Short mmCIF file of C-alpha atoms in Angstrom, two decimals:
data_model
loop_
_atom_site.label_atom_id
_atom_site.label_comp_id
_atom_site.label_asym_id
_atom_site.label_seq_id
_atom_site.Cartn_x
_atom_site.Cartn_y
_atom_site.Cartn_z
CA MET A 873 5.25 -1.45 10.87
CA GLN A 874 3.42 0.67 13.39
CA LEU A 875 0.25 2.59 12.61
CA LYS A 876 0.61 6.38 12.62
CA LYS A 877 -1.90 9.19 12.54
CA ILE A 878 -2.06 10.73 9.08
CA ASP A 879 -3.64 14.04 8.05
CA LYS A 880 -6.19 12.99 5.45
CA ALA A 881 -6.33 16.36 3.64
CA ARG A 882 -2.54 16.56 3.33
CA TYR A 883 -2.37 12.92 2.20
CA ARG A 884 -5.02 13.41 -0.51
CA ASN A 885 -3.43 16.67 -1.67
CA HIS A 886 0.06 15.16 -1.93
CA LEU A 887 -1.21 11.93 -3.50
CA ASN A 888 -3.09 13.85 -6.18
CA LYS A 889 0.00 15.93 -6.95
CA VAL A 890 2.21 12.84 -7.16
CA ILE A 891 -0.27 11.08 -9.45
CA ALA A 892 -0.60 14.16 -11.69
CA ALA A 893 3.19 14.53 -11.88
CA CYS A 894 3.60 10.85 -12.76
CA VAL A 895 0.93 10.98 -15.48
CA ALA A 896 2.37 14.19 -16.97
CA SER A 897 5.91 12.79 -16.83
CA LEU A 898 4.85 9.54 -18.44
CA ALA A 899 3.01 11.29 -21.26
CA THR A 900 5.66 13.89 -22.05
CA GLY A 901 8.60 11.59 -21.43
CA SER A 902 7.36 8.69 -23.52
CA LEU A 903 6.25 10.93 -26.40
CA GLY A 904 9.43 13.01 -26.28
CA ILE A 905 11.73 10.01 -26.22
CA ALA A 906 9.77 8.21 -28.94
CA GLN A 907 9.72 11.27 -31.21
CA ALA A 908 13.45 11.84 -30.74
CA LEU A 909 14.19 8.21 -31.62
CA ILE A 910 11.91 8.35 -34.66
CA VAL A 911 13.73 11.45 -35.93
CA ILE A 912 17.13 9.89 -35.32
CA PHE A 913 16.23 6.41 -36.60
CA PRO A 914 13.37 6.74 -39.12
CA ASP A 915 11.63 3.58 -40.32
CA ALA A 916 10.79 3.26 -44.02
CA ASP A 917 7.69 1.19 -43.20
CA GLY A 918 6.29 3.95 -40.98
CA SER A 919 5.89 1.58 -38.05
CA HIS A 920 7.41 3.08 -34.96
CA PHE A 921 5.90 0.75 -32.38
CA HIS A 922 9.27 -0.29 -30.95
CA TRP A 923 10.34 3.35 -30.47
CA ASN A 924 7.04 4.20 -28.80
CA LEU A 925 7.36 1.18 -26.53
CA LEU A 926 10.93 2.08 -25.66
CA GLY A 927 9.82 5.63 -24.83
CA VAL A 928 7.19 4.29 -22.42
CA ILE A 929 9.62 1.84 -20.79
CA VAL A 930 12.34 4.47 -20.30
CA SER A 931 9.81 6.94 -18.88
CA VAL A 932 8.38 4.37 -16.44
CA VAL A 933 11.87 3.44 -15.24
CA ALA A 934 12.81 7.12 -14.82
CA ILE A 935 9.61 7.83 -12.83
CA ALA A 936 10.21 4.79 -10.63
CA LEU A 937 13.78 5.90 -9.91
CA VAL A 938 12.67 9.43 -9.04
CA LEU A 939 9.91 8.11 -6.74
CA LYS A 940 12.37 5.76 -5.06
CA LYS A 941 14.93 8.52 -4.56
CA TYR A 942 12.44 11.00 -3.09
CA ARG A 943 10.22 8.63 -1.12
CA THR A 944 11.82 9.76 2.15
CA HIS A 945 11.27 13.46 1.37
CA SER A 946 8.85 15.18 3.75
CA PHE A 947 6.41 15.85 0.90
CA MET A 948 6.13 12.10 0.30
CA TYR A 949 5.72 11.13 3.97
CA GLU A 950 1.98 10.38 3.89
CA VAL A 951 2.05 8.86 0.41
CA ASN A 952 4.96 6.59 1.34
CA TYR A 953 3.34 5.64 4.66
CA VAL A 954 0.14 4.55 2.90
CA TRP A 955 2.14 2.62 0.30
CA GLU A 956 4.03 0.77 3.06
CA LEU A 957 0.78 0.22 4.98
CA LYS A 958 -0.79 -1.39 1.92
CA GLN A 959 2.22 -3.70 1.58
CA SER A 960 2.05 -4.69 5.25
CA LEU A 961 -1.69 -5.31 5.08
CA ASN A 962 -1.20 -7.44 1.98
CA LYS A 963 1.25 -9.66 3.88
CA VAL A 964 -1.30 -10.19 6.64
CA THR A 965 -4.15 -10.77 4.18
CA ARG A 966 -2.22 -13.55 2.44
CA LYS A 967 -2.02 -15.36 5.80
CA MET A 968 -5.53 -14.49 7.02
CA ALA A 969 -7.01 -18.00 6.70
CA LYS A 970 -4.23 -19.45 8.86
CA LEU A 971 -4.42 -16.51 11.25
CA LYS A 972 -8.15 -16.97 11.77
CA LYS A 973 -7.70 -20.65 12.48
CA ALA A 974 -4.89 -19.99 14.96
CA ALA A 975 -6.90 -17.21 16.61
CA GLN A 976 -9.78 -19.64 17.16
CA GLU A 977 -7.28 -21.80 19.04
CA GLY A 978 -6.16 -18.88 21.22
CA ASP A 979 -2.91 -17.85 19.49
CA ALA A 980 -2.11 -14.32 20.72
CA ASP A 981 0.23 -13.51 17.80
CA ALA A 982 -2.48 -14.42 15.32
CA MET A 983 -4.99 -12.20 17.11
CA LEU A 984 -2.49 -9.34 17.21
CA ALA A 985 -1.80 -9.67 13.47
CA MET A 986 -5.55 -9.65 12.81
CA GLN A 987 -5.93 -6.57 15.04
CA PHE A 988 -3.20 -4.83 13.01
CA SER A 989 -4.97 -5.80 9.80
CA TYR A 990 -8.34 -4.53 10.97
CA SER A 991 -6.98 -1.28 12.41
CA GLY A 992 -4.76 -0.64 9.40
CA SER A 993 -7.57 -1.43 6.97
CA LYS A 994 -9.88 0.94 8.78
CA GLN A 995 -7.30 3.72 8.60
CA LEU A 996 -6.59 3.03 4.94
CA TRP A 997 -10.25 2.87 3.94
CA GLU A 998 -11.01 6.11 5.76
CA LEU A 999 -8.06 7.86 4.09
CA ASP A 1000 -9.22 6.69 0.68
CA ASP A 1001 -12.95 7.35 1.40
CA ASN A 1002 -13.70 3.66 0.89
CA THR A 1003 -16.29 3.35 3.63
CA ILE A 1004 -18.49 0.71 1.97
CA THR A 1005 -16.90 -2.22 3.81
CA LEU A 1006 -16.49 -0.55 7.21
CA ASP A 1007 -19.65 -2.32 8.44
CA ASP A 1008 -18.07 -5.71 7.65
CA LEU A 1009 -14.90 -4.58 9.39
CA SER A 1010 -16.89 -3.75 12.53
CA ILE A 1011 -18.30 -7.28 12.55
CA TRP A 1012 -14.84 -8.83 12.13
CA GLN A 1013 -13.47 -6.59 14.88
CA ALA A 1014 -16.28 -7.64 17.25
CA GLN A 1015 -15.52 -11.31 16.55
CA LEU A 1016 -11.83 -10.71 17.26
CA ASP A 1017 -12.66 -8.82 20.46
CA THR A 1018 -14.78 -11.80 21.58
CA LEU A 1019 -11.87 -14.19 20.97
CA ALA A 1020 -9.43 -11.91 22.77
CA SER A 1021 -11.76 -11.71 25.73
CA ARG A 1022 -12.30 -15.48 25.79
CA TYR A 1023 -8.56 -16.19 25.81
CA GLN A 1024 -7.71 -13.12 27.94
CA VAL A 1025 -5.36 -11.65 25.31
CA GLN A 1026 -4.44 -7.96 25.30
CA LEU A 1027 -4.28 -6.64 21.72
CA ASP A 1028 -1.70 -3.84 21.95
CA LEU A 1029 -0.76 -2.71 18.43
CA ALA A 1030 2.57 -1.38 19.73
CA GLN A 1031 3.54 -5.03 20.28
CA TYR A 1032 2.82 -6.05 16.66
CA ASN A 1033 5.83 -7.20 14.68
CA GLU A 1034 5.57 -8.29 11.07
CA SER A 1035 8.11 -11.05 11.67
CA SER A 1036 5.49 -12.96 13.70
CA LEU A 1037 3.73 -13.77 10.41
CA LYS A 1038 6.49 -16.26 9.60
CA ASN A 1039 4.90 -18.65 12.10
CA PHE A 1040 1.78 -18.97 9.95
#
């Protein structure tokens, strides 16, 4: 994955609309399905838990299918990009202990993966207005820059490839 410039206002606007649509769809879909099933298959005990649960499950599956189908639509571009970015960052984070150790030993791929993680995290945190940990990120970035300088490694994000994580 390569980092791309994202319009924060458009991202927030589209994300809020997607979340609102999902919540509304879940509420109306699960209640509508459950009520229809209760009318069709009434329970003498008055317990309709299984119909309510089925309504929620069917609604969640339907929402997931719609999101999957339309994730490449231009309206979903920023939302989908951030979702994929979070997945990519999670893959790097799971390997971070090994990456840090390898970077200390001068491994250029490890440093590049860490650079991707730091740059992607910064972009993500700024998009989500999560600026509390940006100070820590600056410290980590400075440490990485020191290592890159010591081992004379150029950290060009265009060269990052997620497949390099398999080595760690």
